[in-house]
Coordinates of C-alpha atoms and ligand atoms in Angstrom, one line a residue:
M105 CA 15.8 151.8 56.3
E106 CA 18.2 151.3 53.4
K107 CA 19.6 147.8 53.2
Y108 CA 23.3 146.9 53.0
I109 CA 24.7 143.9 51.2
I110 CA 28.4 143.8 52.0
G111 CA 30.8 141.3 50.5
N112 CA 33.9 140.4 52.4
L113 CA 36.2 138.8 49.8
K114 CA 38.8 137.9 52.4
M115 CA 42.3 136.8 51.2
N116 CA 41.2 135.7 47.7
L117 CA 41.7 136.8 44.0
L118 CA 45.4 135.8 43.9
T119 CA 46.3 137.0 40.4
Q120 CA 45.4 139.9 38.2
A121 CA 43.7 137.5 35.8
E122 CA 41.5 136.2 38.6
R123 CA 40.7 139.7 39.7
N124 CA 39.8 140.9 36.2
H125 CA 37.7 137.9 35.6
Y126 CA 35.8 138.6 38.9
L127 CA 35.3 142.3 38.0
A128 CA 34.1 141.5 34.5
S129 CA 31.7 138.8 35.7
F130 CA 30.4 141.1 38.5
S131 CA 29.8 144.0 36.2
S132 CA 27.9 141.9 33.7
E133 CA 25.7 140.4 36.4
L134 CA 25.2 143.8 37.9
K135 CA 23.6 145.0 34.6
K136 CA 20.7 142.5 35.2
S137 CA 19.9 144.1 38.6
K138 CA 18.4 147.3 39.7
F139 CA 18.4 148.0 43.4
S140 CA 15.9 150.5 44.7
N141 CA 16.6 150.4 48.4
S142 CA 20.0 148.8 48.9
R143 CA 23.7 149.6 49.0
V144 CA 25.9 146.9 47.6
V145 CA 29.5 147.1 48.9
L146 CA 32.6 145.0 48.1
C147 CA 35.5 144.7 50.5
P148 CA 38.4 143.1 48.4
P149 CA 41.9 142.6 49.7
M150 CA 43.8 145.9 50.1
V151 CA 45.9 145.5 46.9
H152 CA 42.8 145.4 44.8
M153 CA 40.9 148.2 46.5
E154 CA 41.9 151.0 44.2
K155 CA 41.1 149.0 41.1
F156 CA 37.7 148.0 42.4
A157 CA 37.0 151.6 43.3
G158 CA 37.9 152.7 39.8
V159 CA 35.8 150.0 38.1
F160 CA 32.7 150.7 40.2
R161 CA 33.0 154.5 40.3
G162 CA 29.6 156.0 39.4
S163 CA 27.9 152.6 39.7
E164 CA 25.6 151.3 42.4
V165 CA 28.5 149.4 44.0
Q166 CA 30.7 150.9 46.7
V167 CA 34.0 149.7 48.0
G168 CA 35.6 149.1 51.4
V169 CA 38.4 147.3 53.1
Q170 CA 38.6 144.4 55.5
N171 CA 40.8 146.1 58.0
V172 CA 42.6 149.4 58.8
Y173 CA 45.2 150.6 61.3
F174 CA 44.3 153.0 64.0
E175 CA 46.7 155.8 63.2
E176 CA 46.6 158.2 60.3
R177 CA 50.2 158.1 59.2
G178 CA 53.7 157.3 60.4
S179 CA 56.2 154.5 61.2
F180 CA 53.8 151.6 61.4
T181 CA 55.4 149.0 59.1
G182 CA 52.9 147.0 57.1
E183 CA 49.8 148.9 58.1
V184 CA 47.3 150.9 56.1
S185 CA 45.8 154.1 57.2
P186 CA 42.0 154.7 57.0
L187 CA 42.8 158.1 55.4
M188 CA 44.7 156.3 52.6
V189 CA 41.7 154.1 52.1
K190 CA 39.4 157.1 51.8
N191 CA 41.8 158.9 49.5
F192 CA 42.0 155.9 47.2
G193 CA 38.2 155.5 46.8
G194 CA 37.2 153.3 49.8
E195 CA 34.1 154.2 51.8
Y196 CA 33.8 151.4 54.4
A197 CA 36.1 149.6 56.8
I198 CA 35.3 146.3 58.6
A199 CA 36.5 146.3 62.2
G200 CA 36.6 143.5 64.8
H201 CA 35.9 140.7 62.4
S202 CA 36.0 137.3 64.2
E203 CA 39.0 136.2 62.1
R204 CA 40.9 139.3 63.1
R205 CA 40.0 138.6 66.7
R206 CA 41.0 135.0 66.5
Y207 CA 44.3 135.2 64.5
F208 CA 45.5 138.7 65.2
G209 CA 44.3 139.2 68.8
E210 CA 42.0 142.1 67.9
T211 CA 40.1 143.0 71.0
N212 CA 37.0 145.2 71.5
E213 CA 39.5 148.0 72.5
V214 CA 41.5 147.7 69.3
A215 CA 38.3 147.6 67.3
N216 CA 37.1 150.7 69.1
E217 CA 40.3 152.6 68.1
K218 CA 39.8 151.5 64.5
I219 CA 36.2 152.5 64.5
K220 CA 37.0 155.9 65.9
I221 CA 39.7 156.7 63.3
A222 CA 37.7 155.2 60.5
L223 CA 34.9 157.7 61.4
K224 CA 37.4 160.5 61.6
S225 CA 38.7 159.7 58.2
G226 CA 35.2 159.7 56.6
L227 CA 34.8 155.9 56.3
R228 CA 31.8 154.0 57.6
P229 CA 32.9 151.3 60.0
V230 CA 31.3 147.9 59.9
Y231 CA 31.7 146.6 63.4
C232 CA 31.5 142.8 63.7
I233 CA 30.3 141.2 66.9
G234 CA 29.1 137.7 67.8
E235 CA 29.5 134.9 70.3
T236 CA 31.4 131.6 70.0
E237 CA 29.9 128.2 70.0
D238 CA 31.0 127.7 73.6
E239 CA 29.6 131.0 74.8
R240 CA 26.3 130.2 73.1
R241 CA 26.2 126.8 74.9
K242 CA 26.8 128.5 78.2
D243 CA 24.1 131.0 77.5
L244 CA 26.5 133.9 77.4
T245 CA 25.4 135.4 74.1
F246 CA 23.7 138.4 75.5
E247 CA 26.5 139.1 77.9
V248 CA 29.2 138.8 75.2
I249 CA 27.3 141.0 72.7
S250 CA 26.6 143.7 75.3
R251 CA 30.3 143.9 76.2
Q252 CA 31.3 143.9 72.6
I253 CA 29.0 146.9 71.9
E254 CA 29.8 148.8 75.0
E255 CA 33.6 148.5 74.7
G256 CA 33.7 148.7 70.9
L257 CA 31.6 151.9 70.7
L258 CA 33.1 153.6 73.8
G259 CA 33.5 157.3 73.2
I260 CA 31.7 157.5 69.9
A261 CA 29.5 160.6 70.0
N262 CA 25.9 160.8 68.9
T263 CA 26.9 163.0 66.0
Q264 CA 29.0 160.2 64.6
A265 CA 27.0 157.2 65.6
D266 CA 24.6 157.3 62.7
R267 CA 27.5 156.4 60.4
L268 CA 28.1 153.1 62.2
I269 CA 27.0 149.7 60.8
I270 CA 26.8 146.7 63.1
A271 CA 27.3 143.2 61.8
Y272 CA 26.0 140.4 64.0
E273 CA 28.1 137.4 63.1
P274 CA 27.7 134.4 65.4
I275 CA 31.2 132.9 65.2
W276 CA 29.9 129.3 65.0
A277 CA 28.1 130.3 61.8
V278 CA 31.0 131.9 60.0
G279 CA 32.5 129.7 57.4
T280 CA 30.5 126.6 58.5
D281 CA 27.3 126.4 56.5
V282 CA 25.3 126.3 59.8
V283 CA 22.9 129.2 60.2
P284 CA 20.8 130.3 63.2
E285 CA 17.0 130.2 63.2
S286 CA 15.2 133.4 62.4
N287 CA 14.0 133.8 65.9
E288 CA 17.6 133.5 67.3
V289 CA 18.7 136.3 64.9
M290 CA 15.7 138.4 65.8
E291 CA 16.4 138.1 69.6
V292 CA 19.9 139.4 69.1
R293 CA 18.8 142.2 66.8
I294 CA 16.4 143.3 69.5
L295 CA 19.1 143.2 72.1
I296 CA 21.5 145.2 69.9
R297 CA 18.9 147.8 69.2
K298 CA 18.2 148.0 73.0
I299 CA 21.8 148.5 73.9
L300 CA 22.2 151.2 71.1
S301 CA 19.1 153.0 72.4
E302 CA 20.6 153.1 75.9
L303 CA 24.0 154.3 74.6
Y304 CA 22.5 156.9 72.3
S305 CA 18.7 157.4 71.9
P306 CA 15.9 155.2 70.6
E307 CA 15.7 157.5 67.5
L308 CA 19.4 157.3 66.7
A309 CA 19.5 153.6 67.4
E310 CA 16.8 153.1 64.7
R311 CA 19.1 154.7 62.2
I312 CA 22.1 152.3 62.8
P313 CA 21.9 149.4 60.4
I314 CA 22.2 145.9 62.0
L315 CA 23.3 143.3 59.5
Y316 CA 23.6 139.5 59.8
G317 CA 26.7 137.6 58.8
G318 CA 27.8 134.0 58.7
S319 CA 27.2 131.4 55.9
V320 CA 24.7 133.6 54.1
K321 CA 23.5 132.1 50.8
A322 CA 20.7 132.9 48.5
K323 CA 18.7 130.0 50.0
S324 CA 19.2 131.2 53.6
A325 CA 18.9 135.0 53.0
A326 CA 15.2 135.1 54.0
Q327 CA 15.8 133.1 57.2
V328 CA 18.8 135.1 58.5
C329 CA 18.0 138.5 57.1
V330 CA 14.4 139.2 55.8
D331 CA 12.4 137.3 58.4
P332 CA 14.2 138.5 61.5
G333 CA 14.1 142.1 60.2
M334 CA 17.8 142.7 59.7
D335 CA 19.0 145.6 57.7
G336 CA 21.2 143.6 55.4
V337 CA 24.0 141.0 55.4
L338 CA 27.8 140.6 55.5
V339 CA 28.7 137.8 53.0
G340 CA 32.0 135.9 52.9
R341 CA 32.3 132.9 50.6
E342 CA 29.3 133.7 48.4
S343 CA 30.6 137.1 47.6
L344 CA 33.3 135.4 45.5
I345 CA 30.5 134.2 43.1
P346 CA 29.1 137.4 41.6
M347 CA 25.9 135.8 40.5
E348 CA 25.2 134.3 43.9
F349 CA 26.1 137.4 45.7
L350 CA 23.8 139.6 43.6
K351 CA 21.1 137.0 44.0
I352 CA 21.3 137.5 47.7
A353 CA 21.2 141.3 47.2
N354 CA 18.1 141.0 45.0
I355 CA 16.3 138.9 47.5
I356 CA 17.0 141.5 50.3
D357 CA 16.3 144.5 48.1
K358 CA 13.0 143.2 46.9
S359 CA 11.8 142.1 50.4
Ligands
PGA242 P1 31.0 133.3 55.4 O1 31.8 134.5 56.0 O2 29.8 134.0 54.6 O3 31.9 132.6 54.4 O4 30.5 132.4 56.5 C1 31.2 135.6 56.6 C2 32.2 136.6 57.2 O5 33.3 136.1 57.6 O6 32.0 137.8 57.2

């Protein structure tokens, strides 16, 4: 399966100068790489999305957003429609990220609405799931993940499911520099694949990429992605350093 290396730039790149510097440095680093089996995706803040889409048009890099609203248009002050994202050059939308769950009360049900409308609008949803430290200690990982998948993917038909991307991000590993062992990631990958097989079919489940996210760095890419057989990564902080981000992409592409 094709690999996905997705950068979540979060709420960074505060000035035009900073953004332009990032884009220039990313483009120059990109020239040194050739990916044969991977998609490289950047999800910048919404204000930068159109610019990113323009700069990377026709290149190997695709663009997405970190969040969308679950209606197409109308009186929803402050929100952004997935159809707008699509029309301005975006191709992916993250849903259910742990920071959205924690700070904005995004539930599995809300993520489900966003996933459905993202699919309808022609975007590929990147659905983030994962357990907290406390849930892990109480041995609830499997239960939490199962619920997140079943509720988050409710009502998504077989015909659309192969456009989904799942990102397993153990919350205790996001933004912490702590990463799980390969076998821990592998166990969850197997569980996710099993749940997807039951929801859809084993053949379809095989076609849904399952990524790892949480403190991914070049030095941990093998441990959290290659060794446990993941289909790529969702990268936060390291995606702000083009050289490091592309180093991760190269490790995964060449594996
Ligand atoms: P991190 O963030 O790589 O900085 O841990 C990952 C994420 O939030 O997707």
